[in-house]
Coordinates of C-alpha atoms in Angstrom, one line a residue:
X1 CA 14.9 11.3 -4.0
X2 CA 14.8 7.5 -4.2
X3 CA 11.4 5.9 -4.4
X4 CA 10.5 2.2 -4.7
X5 CA 6.7 1.7 -5.0
X6 CA 5.3 -1.8 -4.9
X7 CA 1.9 -2.7 -6.3
X8 CA 0.0 -5.8 -7.3
X9 CA -0.6 -7.4 -3.9
X10 CA -4.0 -8.7 -2.8
X11 CA -6.0 -11.7 -1.7
X12 CA -5.8 -14.8 -3.8
X13 CA -6.9 -18.4 -3.3
X14 CA -4.4 -21.3 -3.0
X15 CA -3.1 -22.3 -6.4
X16 CA -3.7 -18.9 -7.8
X17 CA -1.4 -16.4 -9.3
X18 CA -0.3 -12.8 -8.7
X19 CA 2.2 -10.4 -10.2
X20 CA 3.9 -7.8 -8.1
X21 CA 5.5 -4.7 -9.6
X22 CA 8.1 -2.3 -8.2
X23 CA 8.6 1.0 -9.9
X24 CA 11.9 2.7 -9.1
X25 CA 12.9 6.3 -9.4
X26 CA 15.9 8.3 -8.2
X27 CA 18.4 5.6 -9.0
X28 CA 20.4 4.3 -11.9
X29 CA 18.1 1.3 -12.2
X30 CA 20.2 -0.8 -14.6
X31 CA 23.2 -0.6 -12.1
X32 CA 21.2 -2.0 -9.2
X33 CA 20.6 -5.5 -8.2
X34 CA 16.8 -5.7 -7.5
X35 CA 15.3 -8.0 -5.0
X36 CA 12.0 -9.1 -3.5
X37 CA 11.8 -9.9 0.2
X38 CA 8.9 -10.9 2.4
X39 CA 8.0 -10.8 6.0
X40 CA 5.3 -12.9 7.6
X41 CA 3.8 -12.1 11.1
X42 CA 6.3 -13.2 13.8
X43 CA 9.0 -14.1 11.3
X44 CA 12.2 -12.5 10.0
X45 CA 12.3 -10.8 6.6
X46 CA 13.7 -13.2 4.0
X47 CA 14.9 -13.0 0.5
X48 CA 12.5 -14.3 -2.0
X49 CA 14.2 -13.6 -5.3
X50 CA 16.9 -11.3 -6.7
X51 CA 18.1 -10.3 -10.2
X52 CA 21.3 -8.5 -11.1
X53 CA 21.7 -5.9 -13.8
X54 CA 23.1 -8.7 -16.0
X55 CA 20.0 -10.8 -15.6
X56 CA 21.4 -13.4 -13.1
X57 CA 18.7 -14.6 -10.7
X58 CA 18.6 -16.2 -7.3
X59 CA 15.6 -17.7 -5.5
X60 CA 14.7 -19.0 -2.1
X61 CA 14.3 -22.8 -2.2
X62 CA 10.7 -22.4 -1.0
X63 CA 9.7 -20.5 -4.2
X64 CA 11.8 -22.2 -6.9
X65 CA 9.7 -23.3 -9.8
X66 CA 6.8 -21.2 -8.7
X67 CA 8.0 -17.6 -8.7
X68 CA 9.9 -15.7 -11.5
X69 CA 11.7 -12.4 -11.1
X70 CA 12.2 -10.2 -14.1
X71 CA 13.1 -6.6 -14.8
X72 CA 12.4 -4.0 -17.5
X73 CA 15.2 -1.5 -17.4
X74 CA 13.4 0.8 -19.9
X75 CA 10.6 1.1 -17.4
X76 CA 12.8 1.0 -14.2
X77 CA 10.5 -1.8 -13.0
X78 CA 11.1 -5.2 -11.4
X79 CA 8.4 -7.8 -11.3
X80 CA 7.7 -10.9 -9.4
X81 CA 5.4 -13.4 -11.0
X82 CA 3.9 -15.7 -8.4
X83 CA 2.2 -18.9 -9.4
X84 CA 0.8 -21.9 -7.5
X85 CA 0.5 -19.7 -4.4
X86 CA 0.3 -21.4 -1.0
X87 CA -1.0 -20.1 2.3
X88 CA 2.6 -20.0 3.6
X89 CA 3.4 -17.4 0.9
X90 CA 1.2 -14.9 2.9
X91 CA 3.4 -12.0 3.9
X92 CA 4.2 -8.4 3.2
X93 CA 6.4 -8.3 0.2
X94 CA 9.1 -5.6 -0.1
X95 CA 11.1 -4.4 -3.0
X96 CA 14.8 -3.7 -2.6
X97 CA 17.4 -1.9 -4.7
X98 CA 21.1 -2.4 -4.0
X99 CA 24.3 -1.1 -5.5
X100 CA 27.4 -1.9 -3.5
X101 CA 26.7 -1.3 0.1
X102 CA 23.8 1.1 -0.5
X103 CA 20.3 -0.2 -0.5
X104 CA 16.8 1.1 -0.6
X105 CA 13.4 -0.4 0.5
X106 CA 9.9 0.1 -0.7
X107 CA 6.9 0.4 1.6
X108 CA 5.7 -3.1 1.0
X109 CA 2.6 -4.7 -0.4
X110 CA 0.4 -7.3 1.3
X111 CA -0.1 -10.7 -0.3
X112 CA -2.7 -13.0 1.3
X113 CA -3.3 -16.6 0.2
X114 CA -6.4 -18.0 1.7
X115 CA -9.6 -19.9 0.9

């Protein structure tokens, strides 16, 4: 079975940092494009960052320069390093794995940025 398990969320003050992890199983990890999405209350889910098997990355304009996506194929894990966090980054963050048309979602992890 396919499993994507996010971890690393929590409460952090504005300007702080957090690193999210997503451990995947049941897929050929290196063949999947991995992505991080987020959904804030009352808003649509949006792409935050994505990374292909070849290491090409894509970021939402709102997080460019602050967030970094990376992957460790040996550990079947994708990371999202979040720096200079802002209150508007508060959301549930979801891990996604995609190969062709087929995609899978994790359960999500809460990130709250507040004083």
